[in-house]
Amino acid sequence: MRLLASCTLFIGCALNVSAQPALDYTQVFPDLLAKHGGPTVLVDYVLSMDDAAGGSQRVQGSIDGVLISADGLVLVPASILDPKALFRQILPESQAQGLPGNMRSSEFKVRRAGQGEPMRADVLTQDKDLGIAWLKIKNPQSDLPFVDFSKLREPRVGEPAFSIALGGENNAFAPYVEENRVRGRVEVPFKGYVVAPVARLLFGADLKPIGYAVVRFSGSPSMAALGGFKSYSILLPGPRLAELTERARSGK
Amino acid sequence: MKNIWPIVALVWVANACWADTGSMRADLKVARNAVQPHVVSILVVREDFVSSEASLLVTSGSGTVISAAGHIATNAHVTENGKRFKVVMNDKREFKARLVGEDPVSDLAVLKIDSDAGAPFAFATFADTADLEPGDTVLAMGAPWGMTDSVSAGIVNNANRLLVTLFEDEADYEQAIGRGDQFTGRYYAWVQHDAPISPGNSGGPLVDIRGRIVGINTRGSGSNGGDMAFAIPASIAKQVVAALIADGRVNRADFGFNVRSLRNTPFSTGAVVSSVGRGSLAEKAGLVAGDRILAVNGLPTTLKQPEDVPNFRRELAERPVGSSLRLRVQHAAVVREIEVRSTLEEVARVKEIEVASLGLSVIDLTASMARNRFLEAKAAVGVVGVRAGGPAASAQPPVQVGDLLESINAQPLKQAAQLAERAPPVLELNDSLTHVLALSRRGNKMLSVITPAPKRLIPEQPPELSKAWAGWESQPIPAALAARLKLHAGGGFRVTRVYADSPAAKAAIKVGDLIIETNGVAVNPSGLIETVALDQRVRNASLQEPFLVALERDGRKLERALDLRLQPVQIADAERTWIDSLSLVAREMTFYDRVERNLGPSQAGVLIDRVENGGFGGLAHLRSGDLLVRLNATELRSVEGFAAALDALRTDREASLSFLVMRGAETRLLFVDSPWSEKG
């Protein structure tokens, strides 16, 4: 029996070398949700916009985020802080000209699935070039789950990648997994990897975080109907993300 | 002989004109000399509110010394929200002044010179009789646009002008000229004249050819003056000013109803009741709008034209508060007698109070204001300003302008000042503390949860992560230009500046080098302006690895490895401090400031980031962008040192402050009396 088991193990290893087995999503998805669903959060914010009458309009929005430390560091797309820059990229010029003069986000609140009261957060810092912002929860709950950044690793072109998001309030913010894939790499203006459009932390099938993806646009929004406008994401690789996060935390 | 008469006549006319002109000139001189020496310019530091936030501004007006003790008559809109007053006399002496009283209803106010040093003061007098006629010559004196000792001349256009045109309903008159709940001009018609006046003339005297003050200039026909000017008649001004000096206010009787003239009505006698205050004693006595008053206390009353109305209202207002009127009124065919008792007329001017920790400002709504807003309550605390992004704006639900605050944490609010008392001071804020406001909004009784927060003095920009820095500036050289310059075929970025002691300097990179690759990847500028391509690569480079640069120098390709370091502190991230006693924001000088101003590393100074022009910094004429090098004898090297130097001067009770500033190509010395030398 022991021999049979050894042989089975050997055959499995041999198969692994010769051809990648099909990924068992029924295993990976639950594992990802179990391991990283807890640190996945929604960040509510209030967007204040100048209106034509000289006053200010306020709308509430929310965006995906992820807890990355026990003391309440949250990673979000920097577009949350400067939505106007984002709108300018995705709206045709005629519509972009009508954007309010001032658009500013504030009153950040971090919401975890099934955890009741959201936690207030401040902006720690951002990297506009890379499109990442770090928030800091003001009075973090104890035992906050977080994605361990010491486990960040370099992505590999072609490997499957996964992100986790929270559903809506009607679904009690239930976490779910979205599949992606590392599709290529870029060298400038910084080293990164190309993935399908998403603005979240990505994980490998080994459940390790592999980097943070930020949406990029190319071409003119006015030409979208003719295929002259496309979107994709650049994945900032794990080690670089760890370096910047440490700089954000230390202020140096 | 017959032909000589036209010449004689011409000479006679010319002489007469010359004599007339000379006579007029002499008359004007007499008039000018009688009043102008007593005209003062008034500098006002006023506190205005924008979206709940108070800021200090400097404005100016004019006035006239009207007593030996140094009382000055001016406009109430000149003194409105005034925190400090300074008067500049005709002989250039300057005195601090204090407010004696304001009467917003007549737009008159009295200041008093706060010094006995110059007393007794020479003063001018108001005309005793209201005998102005259209065509009379008048002089307007004052400080238009803050320029002192100005005199302009014109004629009276109408000595009894109501600011209502042929196209308007006279009943809208008060609303048309009032500001908010202040119905200026309720009790008088104006003197309309065409002596030019501008902003700054407000409160200055209108003088007739006999050297009498016949009015107080108050408004022009447009925001910048215009060809029509309006003055409060001296007869009114004299009376109001006397009351202000005696009591600090003007008490008027309010009978709770308003009237209009008979113009456009079928009646030939009486006065029509145009409105009756809701809940007023007049309403309780049975008076209704549309009643026609035939007699007051037995005396027949007829107001034929709108111009007759202010005098009638004034006569009623001057009756003792609490006195009664017996009115004979007619409605349809029914004539009846009604007795109406008066109450004290409310002065609608209210003080706005900023509650910084809640991000809102409030006022006490008076009973009449409450009535105008269809409120049941006789008085309430009204929200008049909400700071964008502040606690009130982000309360759940947000507090809005127009809300009436009824309680905070179940403690009832009856007065605006109580909210300021019960809200936490900014310095004692606790992030986790929330308050519950009970408020009324269009009849809805709502609860709002509000979390106090400090007022952010400096516009908040999201902080930016520190980036890598090479310490060079560059110019893009596209391929086409590179070909003409016989440089590297693909083009690159030509180094135009290398900062001393920077990573680039340490790597021996020089001005003129053409950077063609970074970390093994070519840099190909697409245009002549955009430097982002290279800058972005540097900014996003890792500090943990060498930054490899390939460059072309004198036709040879060289390679350099730079140890990039974090960029110097950005201007947006420089430390800033609110200097309360000077009402300004100071910030540290950054590397980029030194570069921009071509200043060496040893140059001392802190930068002025923002100045409230009504604060002491503004009064010293400090400006945003000034590099403040020295405060009195202390050289400044940090904002912390600036604050400490000020503290030391305060401790020493230094009477005046001097500021040595670098502004553009100049170095200036500025002065101001120290804040702590102010009385009160």
Short mmCIF file of C-alpha atoms in Angstrom, two decimals, chain B residues 106-399:
data_model
loop_
_atom_site.label_atom_id
_atom_site.label_comp_id
_atom_site.label_asym_id
_atom_site.label_seq_id
_atom_site.Cartn_x
_atom_site.Cartn_y
_atom_site.Cartn_z
CA SER B 106 -31.28 103.73 8.81
CA ASP B 107 -27.80 102.46 7.81
CA LEU B 108 -26.19 104.85 10.27
CA ALA B 109 -23.52 104.24 12.87
CA VAL B 110 -21.39 106.20 15.29
CA LEU B 111 -17.75 105.59 16.15
CA LYS B 112 -15.80 107.37 18.84
CA ILE B 113 -12.13 108.19 18.67
CA ASP B 114 -10.50 106.06 21.34
CA SER B 115 -8.05 108.67 22.55
CA ASP B 116 -8.15 111.85 24.55
CA ALA B 117 -4.91 113.00 22.98
CA GLY B 118 -6.56 115.07 20.27
CA ALA B 119 -9.62 116.24 22.20
CA PRO B 120 -11.46 118.53 22.01
CA PHE B 121 -11.91 117.76 18.34
CA ALA B 122 -13.14 120.33 15.86
CA PHE B 123 -16.39 119.10 14.35
CA ALA B 124 -18.99 119.78 11.68
CA THR B 125 -22.73 120.12 12.12
CA PHE B 126 -25.81 118.83 10.38
CA ALA B 127 -28.19 121.23 8.66
CA ASP B 128 -31.06 122.21 10.93
CA THR B 129 -33.64 122.43 8.21
CA ALA B 130 -34.49 120.13 5.32
CA ASP B 131 -34.62 122.76 2.62
CA LEU B 132 -32.73 121.09 -0.24
CA GLU B 133 -34.23 121.52 -3.67
CA PRO B 134 -33.47 119.94 -7.03
CA GLY B 135 -30.66 121.88 -8.68
CA ASP B 136 -28.93 122.90 -5.44
CA THR B 137 -25.17 122.47 -5.60
CA VAL B 138 -23.78 119.84 -3.25
CA LEU B 139 -20.32 118.44 -2.47
CA ALA B 140 -19.56 114.82 -1.66
CA MET B 141 -16.55 114.40 0.63
CA GLY B 142 -14.72 111.30 1.69
CA ALA B 143 -12.28 108.65 0.60
CA PRO B 144 -13.41 106.97 -2.61
CA TRP B 145 -11.55 103.68 -3.07
CA GLY B 146 -9.65 104.54 0.11
CA MET B 147 -8.15 107.71 -1.38
CA THR B 148 -8.45 110.34 1.31
CA ASP B 149 -9.49 114.00 1.17
CA SER B 150 -11.53 113.79 -1.98
CA VAL B 151 -14.23 116.29 -2.91
CA SER B 152 -16.63 116.03 -5.82
CA ALA B 153 -19.44 118.34 -6.81
CA GLY B 154 -22.86 117.92 -8.29
CA ILE B 155 -26.44 119.01 -7.93
CA VAL B 156 -29.41 117.63 -6.09
CA ASN B 157 -31.52 115.61 -8.52
CA ASN B 158 -34.34 114.87 -6.15
CA ALA B 159 -34.44 115.74 -2.47
CA ASN B 160 -37.16 113.21 -1.67
CA ARG B 161 -36.28 110.11 -3.64
CA LEU B 162 -37.81 106.76 -2.96
CA LEU B 163 -35.82 104.00 -4.60
CA VAL B 164 -38.77 102.62 -6.47
CA THR B 165 -39.19 103.03 -10.18
CA LEU B 166 -42.31 103.51 -12.22
CA PHE B 167 -42.17 99.85 -13.10
CA GLU B 168 -42.22 98.45 -9.58
CA ASP B 169 -44.85 97.91 -6.97
CA GLU B 170 -44.19 100.30 -4.11
CA ALA B 171 -45.04 97.56 -1.61
CA ASP B 172 -41.87 95.74 -2.70
CA TYR B 173 -39.79 98.77 -1.87
CA GLU B 174 -38.33 97.55 1.40
CA GLN B 175 -37.44 94.14 0.04
CA ALA B 176 -35.87 95.74 -3.01
CA ILE B 177 -33.44 97.87 -1.05
CA GLY B 178 -32.99 95.68 2.01
CA ARG B 179 -30.27 93.12 2.53
CA GLY B 180 -31.65 89.88 3.88
CA ASP B 181 -33.72 90.83 6.85
CA GLN B 182 -32.36 94.39 7.08
CA PHE B 183 -34.78 96.84 5.52
CA THR B 184 -32.59 99.89 5.20
CA GLY B 185 -34.41 103.10 4.32
CA ARG B 186 -37.75 102.18 5.81
CA TYR B 187 -38.21 105.55 7.44
CA TYR B 188 -36.89 108.09 4.97
CA ALA B 189 -36.63 109.06 1.37
CA TRP B 190 -33.15 109.70 0.02
CA VAL B 191 -31.41 112.76 -1.31
CA GLN B 192 -30.54 111.85 -4.89
CA HIS B 193 -27.63 113.80 -6.34
CA ASP B 194 -24.97 113.46 -9.02
CA ALA B 195 -21.78 114.39 -7.15
CA PRO B 196 -19.67 111.36 -8.07
CA ILE B 197 -19.19 108.86 -5.28
CA SER B 198 -17.48 105.46 -5.27
CA PRO B 199 -16.97 102.65 -2.77
CA GLY B 200 -15.15 104.23 0.16
CA ASN B 201 -17.36 107.34 0.08
CA SER B 202 -19.91 105.53 2.22
CA GLY B 203 -20.53 107.40 5.45
CA GLY B 204 -19.00 110.61 4.13
CA PRO B 205 -20.90 113.89 4.24
CA LEU B 206 -22.96 115.51 1.53
CA VAL B 207 -22.45 119.24 2.00
CA ASP B 208 -24.44 122.14 0.63
CA ILE B 209 -23.06 125.40 -0.62
CA ARG B 210 -23.52 126.92 2.84
CA GLY B 211 -21.17 124.40 4.40
CA ARG B 212 -23.87 122.41 6.15
CA ILE B 213 -24.03 118.63 6.20
CA VAL B 214 -27.24 117.90 4.34
CA GLY B 215 -26.83 114.18 4.06
CA ILE B 216 -24.67 111.12 4.57
CA ASN B 217 -23.66 109.43 1.35
CA THR B 218 -24.71 105.84 1.38
CA ARG B 219 -25.08 104.31 -2.01
CA GLY B 220 -24.43 104.80 -5.69
CA SER B 221 -26.52 103.57 -8.54
CA GLY B 222 -24.21 100.63 -9.21
CA SER B 223 -21.72 98.53 -7.34
CA ASN B 224 -18.93 100.89 -8.36
CA GLY B 225 -20.86 104.11 -7.96
CA GLY B 226 -22.36 105.52 -11.13
CA ASP B 227 -24.02 108.73 -12.12
CA MET B 228 -26.61 108.67 -9.39
CA ALA B 229 -25.83 108.85 -5.71
CA PHE B 230 -28.06 108.66 -2.69
CA ALA B 231 -27.64 110.19 0.73
CA ILE B 232 -29.51 109.83 4.00
CA PRO B 233 -31.10 113.23 4.73
CA ALA B 234 -29.40 115.21 7.48
CA SER B 235 -32.66 115.62 9.39
CA ILE B 236 -32.84 111.86 9.85
CA ALA B 237 -29.14 111.38 10.38
CA LYS B 238 -28.98 114.02 13.09
CA GLN B 239 -31.75 112.39 15.05
CA VAL B 240 -30.45 108.84 14.70
CA VAL B 241 -26.87 109.79 15.51
CA ALA B 242 -28.01 111.59 18.66
CA ALA B 243 -29.89 108.48 19.77
CA LEU B 244 -26.89 106.27 19.08
CA ILE B 245 -24.61 108.53 21.11
CA ALA B 246 -27.11 108.60 23.99
CA ASP B 247 -28.20 104.96 24.06
CA GLY B 248 -26.07 103.02 21.61
CA ARG B 249 -29.20 102.07 19.70
CA VAL B 250 -32.43 103.52 18.34
CA ASN B 251 -35.63 102.31 19.95
CA ARG B 252 -38.60 102.38 17.64
CA ALA B 253 -42.22 101.48 18.11
CA ASP B 254 -43.54 98.71 15.89
CA PHE B 255 -47.29 98.59 15.36
CA GLY B 256 -47.12 95.42 13.30
CA PHE B 257 -48.52 96.68 10.03
CA ASN B 258 -47.34 98.36 6.87
CA VAL B 259 -49.07 100.82 4.58
CA ARG B 260 -48.95 101.88 0.98
CA SER B 261 -50.03 105.05 -0.76
CA LEU B 262 -53.22 105.55 -2.71
CA ARG B 263 -51.42 105.55 -6.03
CA ASN B 264 -53.12 103.19 -8.47
CA THR B 265 -56.09 102.80 -6.14
CA PRO B 266 -59.60 104.18 -6.64
CA PHE B 267 -59.40 106.04 -3.32
CA SER B 268 -58.70 109.71 -2.74
CA THR B 269 -58.31 109.69 1.03
CA GLY B 270 -56.63 107.48 3.60
CA ALA B 271 -53.75 104.99 3.46
CA VAL B 272 -54.03 101.33 2.51
CA VAL B 273 -52.81 98.65 4.91
CA SER B 274 -50.51 96.62 2.70
CA SER B 275 -49.54 93.94 5.20
CA VAL B 276 -50.11 92.88 8.78
CA GLY B 277 -47.49 90.88 10.65
CA ARG B 278 -48.52 87.36 11.46
CA GLY B 279 -49.10 87.04 15.18
CA SER B 280 -48.64 90.78 15.69
CA LEU B 281 -50.74 92.89 18.03
CA ALA B 282 -52.23 94.59 14.95
CA GLU B 283 -53.47 91.23 13.69
CA LYS B 284 -54.87 90.42 17.12
CA ALA B 285 -56.61 93.80 17.13
CA GLY B 286 -58.38 92.80 13.91
CA LEU B 287 -56.46 94.85 11.36
CA VAL B 288 -56.21 93.10 7.98
CA ALA B 289 -54.39 93.82 4.76
CA GLY B 290 -56.64 95.85 2.50
CA ASP B 291 -58.09 97.95 5.32
CA ARG B 292 -57.93 101.64 4.54
CA ILE B 293 -56.80 103.85 7.42
CA LEU B 294 -58.83 107.01 7.40
CA ALA B 295 -57.57 108.61 10.60
CA VAL B 296 -54.91 108.06 13.25
CA ASN B 297 -55.82 109.17 16.75
CA GLY B 298 -58.64 111.23 15.26
CA LEU B 299 -56.49 113.03 12.72
CA PRO B 300 -57.40 112.40 9.07
CA THR B 301 -54.61 110.61 7.23
CA THR B 302 -53.96 110.56 3.52
CA LEU B 303 -50.87 109.17 1.77
CA LYS B 304 -51.30 110.06 -1.87
CA GLN B 305 -47.87 109.08 -3.18
CA PRO B 306 -45.23 106.49 -2.21
CA GLU B 307 -42.96 109.32 -1.05
CA ASP B 308 -45.46 110.10 1.69
CA VAL B 309 -45.13 106.65 3.23
CA PRO B 310 -41.69 106.79 4.94
CA ASN B 311 -42.57 109.92 6.89
CA PHE B 312 -45.83 108.41 8.07
CA ARG B 313 -44.02 105.26 9.19
CA ARG B 314 -41.35 107.32 10.92
CA GLU B 315 -43.95 109.31 12.83
CA LEU B 316 -45.44 106.07 14.08
CA ALA B 317 -42.03 104.57 14.91
CA GLU B 318 -41.07 107.61 16.98
CA ARG B 319 -44.00 107.11 19.33
CA PRO B 320 -43.20 105.59 22.73
CA VAL B 321 -42.76 101.82 22.68
CA GLY B 322 -45.91 100.29 24.20
CA SER B 323 -48.10 103.25 23.22
CA SER B 324 -51.38 102.70 21.38
CA LEU B 325 -52.89 104.09 18.19
CA ARG B 326 -56.56 104.59 17.57
CA LEU B 327 -57.19 103.84 13.92
CA ARG B 328 -60.35 104.57 12.01
CA VAL B 329 -60.34 102.02 9.22
CA GLN B 330 -62.65 101.19 6.38
CA HIS B 331 -63.10 97.86 4.66
CA ALA B 332 -65.66 97.78 1.89
CA ALA B 333 -68.48 99.90 3.27
CA VAL B 334 -67.78 99.16 6.91
CA VAL B 335 -65.97 101.76 8.98
CA ARG B 336 -64.64 100.70 12.36
CA GLU B 337 -62.32 101.87 15.11
CA ILE B 338 -59.34 99.76 16.10
CA GLU B 339 -56.81 100.25 18.85
CA VAL B 340 -53.34 98.92 18.12
CA ARG B 341 -50.53 98.76 20.66
CA SER B 342 -46.87 98.92 19.73
CA THR B 343 -43.95 96.72 20.66
CA LEU B 344 -40.23 97.42 20.42
CA GLU B 345 -39.07 97.10 16.84
CA GLU B 346 -36.51 94.37 16.47
CA VAL B 347 -33.14 95.25 15.08
CA ALA B 348 -32.55 92.53 12.55
CA ARG B 349 -28.78 92.69 12.45
CA VAL B 350 -27.55 89.45 13.89
CA LYS B 351 -24.13 88.20 14.71
CA GLU B 352 -22.87 85.16 12.89
CA ILE B 353 -21.01 82.75 15.13
CA GLU B 354 -18.59 80.19 13.76
CA VAL B 355 -18.49 76.86 15.56
CA ALA B 356 -15.28 75.61 14.02
CA SER B 357 -15.26 72.14 15.54
CA LEU B 358 -18.67 71.41 14.00
CA GLY B 359 -17.88 73.13 10.69
CA LEU B 360 -20.86 75.43 10.70
CA SER B 361 -21.93 78.94 11.59
CA VAL B 362 -25.17 79.97 13.23
CA ILE B 363 -27.19 83.05 14.05
CA ASP B 364 -30.00 83.88 16.40
CA LEU B 365 -33.14 84.17 14.33
CA THR B 366 -35.30 86.98 15.63
CA ALA B 367 -39.07 86.71 15.89
CA SER B 368 -39.58 88.65 12.68
CA MET B 369 -37.02 86.54 10.84
CA ALA B 370 -38.78 83.45 12.13
CA ARG B 371 -42.10 84.82 10.90
CA ASN B 372 -40.62 85.56 7.48
CA ARG B 373 -39.57 81.92 7.33
CA PHE B 374 -43.02 80.63 8.34
CA LEU B 375 -41.68 79.24 11.59
CA GLU B 376 -43.78 78.59 14.63
CA ALA B 377 -40.96 79.35 17.03
CA LYS B 378 -40.46 82.98 17.96
CA ALA B 379 -36.71 82.57 18.04
CA ALA B 380 -34.34 79.87 16.91
CA VAL B 381 -30.73 79.01 16.18
CA GLY B 382 -30.36 79.07 12.43
CA VAL B 383 -27.58 77.50 10.39
CA VAL B 384 -26.25 80.08 7.92
CA GLY B 385 -22.98 78.49 6.85
CA VAL B 386 -21.61 74.98 6.40
CA ARG B 387 -17.92 74.34 5.78
CA ALA B 388 -17.42 72.16 2.72
CA GLY B 389 -16.15 68.76 3.78
CA GLY B 390 -16.42 69.73 7.46
CA PRO B 391 -18.21 67.84 10.22
CA ALA B 392 -21.62 69.41 9.58
CA ALA B 393 -21.34 68.72 5.87
CA SER B 394 -20.49 65.11 6.56
CA ALA B 395 -22.89 64.56 9.45
CA GLN B 396 -25.46 61.78 9.06
CA PRO B 397 -27.57 63.24 7.55
CA PRO B 398 -25.61 66.36 6.55
CA VAL B 399 -26.59 69.63 8.21
#
